[in-house]
mmCIF file of C-alpha atoms in Angstrom:
data_model
loop_
_atom_site.group_PDB
_atom_site.id
_atom_site.type_symbol
_atom_site.label_atom_id
_atom_site.label_comp_id
_atom_site.label_asym_id
_atom_site.label_seq_id
_atom_site.Cartn_x
_atom_site.Cartn_y
_atom_site.Cartn_z
ATOM 1 C CA MET Y 1390 71.386 44.302 -38.535
ATOM 2 C CA PHE Y 1391 69.766 41.815 -40.922
ATOM 3 C CA VAL Y 1392 66.346 40.505 -39.848
ATOM 4 C CA GLN Y 1393 64.231 38.006 -41.780
ATOM 5 C CA GLN Y 1394 60.504 37.500 -41.397
ATOM 6 C CA GLY Y 1395 60.348 33.711 -41.711
ATOM 7 C CA ARG Y 1396 56.735 33.215 -42.789
ATOM 8 C CA LYS Y 1397 56.892 36.065 -45.288
ATOM 9 C CA VAL Y 1398 60.133 34.743 -46.767
ATOM 10 C CA PHE Y 1399 58.669 31.222 -46.989
ATOM 11 C CA LYS Y 1400 55.548 32.451 -48.811
ATOM 12 C CA GLU Y 1401 57.596 34.506 -51.258
ATOM 13 C CA VAL Y 1402 60.562 32.200 -51.852
ATOM 14 C CA VAL Y 1403 58.699 28.931 -52.533
ATOM 15 C CA PRO Y 1404 56.800 30.234 -55.593
ATOM 16 C CA MET Y 1405 59.759 32.349 -56.761
ATOM 17 C CA VAL Y 1406 62.227 29.436 -56.680
ATOM 18 C CA SER Y 1407 59.716 26.944 -58.091
ATOM 19 C CA GLU Y 1408 58.971 29.255 -61.016
ATOM 20 C CA MET Y 1409 62.674 29.916 -61.603
ATOM 21 C CA ILE Y 1410 63.368 26.160 -61.749
ATOM 22 C CA LEU Y 1411 60.455 25.521 -64.115
ATOM 23 C CA ASP Y 1412 61.452 28.441 -66.372
ATOM 24 C CA HIS Y 1413 65.074 27.271 -66.508
ATOM 25 C CA ALA Y 1414 63.944 23.719 -67.317
ATOM 26 C CA ALA Y 1415 61.675 25.029 -70.099
ATOM 27 C CA GLU Y 1416 64.600 26.967 -71.601
ATOM 28 C CA LEU Y 1417 66.532 23.678 -71.717
ATOM 29 C CA ASP Y 1418 63.505 21.699 -72.968
ATOM 30 C CA LEU Y 1419 63.603 19.500 -69.835
ATOM 31 C CA ASP Y 1420 60.542 17.827 -68.325
ATOM 32 C CA THR Y 1421 60.929 18.371 -64.587
ATOM 33 C CA HIS Y 1422 58.565 15.469 -63.855
ATOM 34 C CA GLY Y 1423 61.369 13.168 -65.019
ATOM 35 C CA LEU Y 1424 64.117 14.526 -62.758
ATOM 36 C CA LYS Y 1425 65.834 11.757 -60.811
ATOM 37 C CA ARG Y 1426 66.926 13.852 -57.847
ATOM 38 C CA LEU Y 1427 66.706 17.354 -56.363
ATOM 39 C CA TRP Y 1428 69.510 18.776 -54.259
ATOM 40 C CA LEU Y 1429 67.915 21.915 -52.840
ATOM 41 C CA HIS Y 1430 69.083 24.598 -50.442
ATOM 42 C CA GLN Y 1431 68.987 23.044 -46.971
ATOM 43 C CA ALA Y 1432 67.282 25.660 -44.792
ATOM 44 C CA ASN Y 1433 63.769 24.343 -44.247
ATOM 45 C CA ILE Y 1434 62.336 20.863 -44.876
ATOM 46 C CA ASN Y 1435 58.831 22.223 -45.530
ATOM 47 C CA MET Y 1436 60.177 24.638 -48.116
ATOM 48 C CA ASN Y 1437 62.062 21.818 -49.858
ATOM 49 C CA THR Y 1438 59.005 19.571 -49.827
ATOM 50 C CA LEU Y 1439 56.771 22.239 -51.388
ATOM 51 C CA ILE Y 1440 59.347 23.146 -54.028
ATOM 52 C CA GLY Y 1441 59.800 19.434 -54.769
ATOM 53 C CA LYS Y 1442 56.028 19.017 -55.231
ATOM 54 C CA LYS Y 1443 55.815 21.978 -57.584
ATOM 55 C CA VAL Y 1444 58.842 20.898 -59.632
ATOM 56 C CA LEU Y 1445 58.082 17.168 -59.850
ATOM 57 C CA GLY Y 1446 54.310 17.620 -60.065
ATOM 58 C CA ARG Y 1447 53.762 15.151 -57.214
ATOM 59 C CA GLU Y 1448 54.889 14.313 -53.689
ATOM 60 C CA PRO Y 1449 58.646 13.639 -53.921
ATOM 61 C CA GLU Y 1450 60.117 10.428 -52.556
ATOM 62 C CA PRO Y 1451 62.886 10.920 -49.948
ATOM 63 C CA SER Y 1452 65.433 9.553 -52.439
ATOM 64 C CA GLU Y 1453 64.364 12.197 -54.987
ATOM 65 C CA ASN Y 1454 64.323 15.252 -52.723
ATOM 66 C CA VAL Y 1455 67.459 14.870 -50.615
ATOM 67 C CA ILE Y 1456 67.303 16.279 -47.073
ATOM 68 C CA ILE Y 1457 70.480 16.547 -44.963
ATOM 69 C CA LEU Y 1458 69.156 18.979 -42.347
ATOM 70 C CA ASP Y 1459 69.088 16.332 -39.620
ATOM 71 C CA ASP Y 1460 72.840 15.750 -39.996
ATOM 72 C CA TYR Y 1461 74.153 19.184 -41.013
ATOM 73 C CA ALA Y 1462 71.415 21.717 -40.143
ATOM 74 C CA ASN Y 1463 71.269 24.917 -42.212
ATOM 75 C CA THR Y 1464 74.623 25.286 -43.950
ATOM 76 C CA SER Y 1465 73.444 28.213 -46.061
ATOM 77 C CA SER Y 1466 73.890 27.898 -49.826
ATOM 78 C CA ALA Y 1467 76.499 25.169 -49.362
ATOM 79 C CA GLY Y 1468 73.735 22.765 -48.290
ATOM 80 C CA SER Y 1469 72.725 21.861 -51.829
ATOM 81 C CA ILE Y 1470 76.348 21.062 -52.740
ATOM 82 C CA ILE Y 1471 76.848 19.004 -49.571
ATOM 83 C CA ALA Y 1472 73.629 17.113 -50.401
ATOM 84 C CA PHE Y 1473 74.885 16.543 -53.963
ATOM 85 C CA HIS Y 1474 78.266 15.337 -52.717
ATOM 86 C CA LEU Y 1475 76.678 12.842 -50.328
ATOM 87 C CA HIS Y 1476 73.811 11.664 -52.567
ATOM 88 C CA ASN Y 1477 74.902 11.699 -56.218
ATOM 89 C CA ASP Y 1478 75.023 7.931 -56.723
ATOM 90 C CA GLY Y 1479 72.603 5.715 -58.613
ATOM 91 C CA PHE Y 1480 72.340 7.748 -61.803
ATOM 92 C CA ALA Y 1481 72.130 5.929 -65.122
ATOM 93 C CA PRO Y 1482 73.565 7.625 -68.225
ATOM 94 C CA GLY Y 1483 71.203 10.358 -69.409
ATOM 95 C CA GLU Y 1484 69.393 10.802 -66.084
ATOM 96 C CA THR Y 1485 69.082 14.402 -64.879
ATOM 97 C CA GLY Y 1486 69.035 16.077 -61.486
ATOM 98 C CA LEU Y 1487 68.809 19.623 -60.159
ATOM 99 C CA ILE Y 1488 71.045 21.586 -57.803
ATOM 100 C CA CYS Y 1489 69.392 24.754 -56.481
ATOM 101 C CA SER Y 1490 70.528 27.223 -53.832
ATOM 102 C CA PHE Y 1491 68.873 30.374 -52.594
ATOM 103 C CA GLY Y 1492 69.561 32.807 -49.835
ATOM 104 C CA ALA Y 1493 69.520 36.281 -48.377
ATOM 105 C CA GLY Y 1494 68.345 39.033 -50.635
ATOM 106 C CA TYR Y 1495 66.260 36.442 -52.497
ATOM 107 C CA SER Y 1496 69.227 35.436 -54.604
ATOM 108 C CA ALA Y 1497 68.828 32.034 -56.253
ATOM 109 C CA GLY Y 1498 70.483 29.836 -58.830
ATOM 110 C CA THR Y 1499 69.901 26.494 -60.530
ATOM 111 C CA VAL Y 1500 72.111 23.975 -62.283
ATOM 112 C CA PHE Y 1501 70.764 20.905 -64.039
ATOM 113 C CA VAL Y 1502 73.220 18.011 -64.074
ATOM 114 C CA GLN Y 1503 73.076 14.957 -66.307
ATOM 115 C CA LYS Y 1504 75.111 11.755 -66.178
ATOM 116 C CA ARG Y 1505 77.121 11.273 -69.337
ATOM 117 C CA PRO Y 1506 76.404 8.286 -71.567
#
């Protein structure tokens, strides 16, 4: 049986995912403070808010850090893709966003997306 210790996972995953995002952005020479939107794993609103703060360097606006938990609950790693599907409008050419999912076993992945000119 698989058992998670919620508080422990929260305290370990937030810095791990935040650092992974920042490292990936640095590899691509992207300034995360300029990201237009974050589509994060939809498991915990507090986790998403903290990751958003660390990535953007400030409190994210609701339009920047998309939350779909109230409509779809925790859909596992698919949550970030559902959020992207529902909230990918309003991008000007050259603007960048981030899709990030994470899950059991502390697996995580990021994809930066940019609207074509």
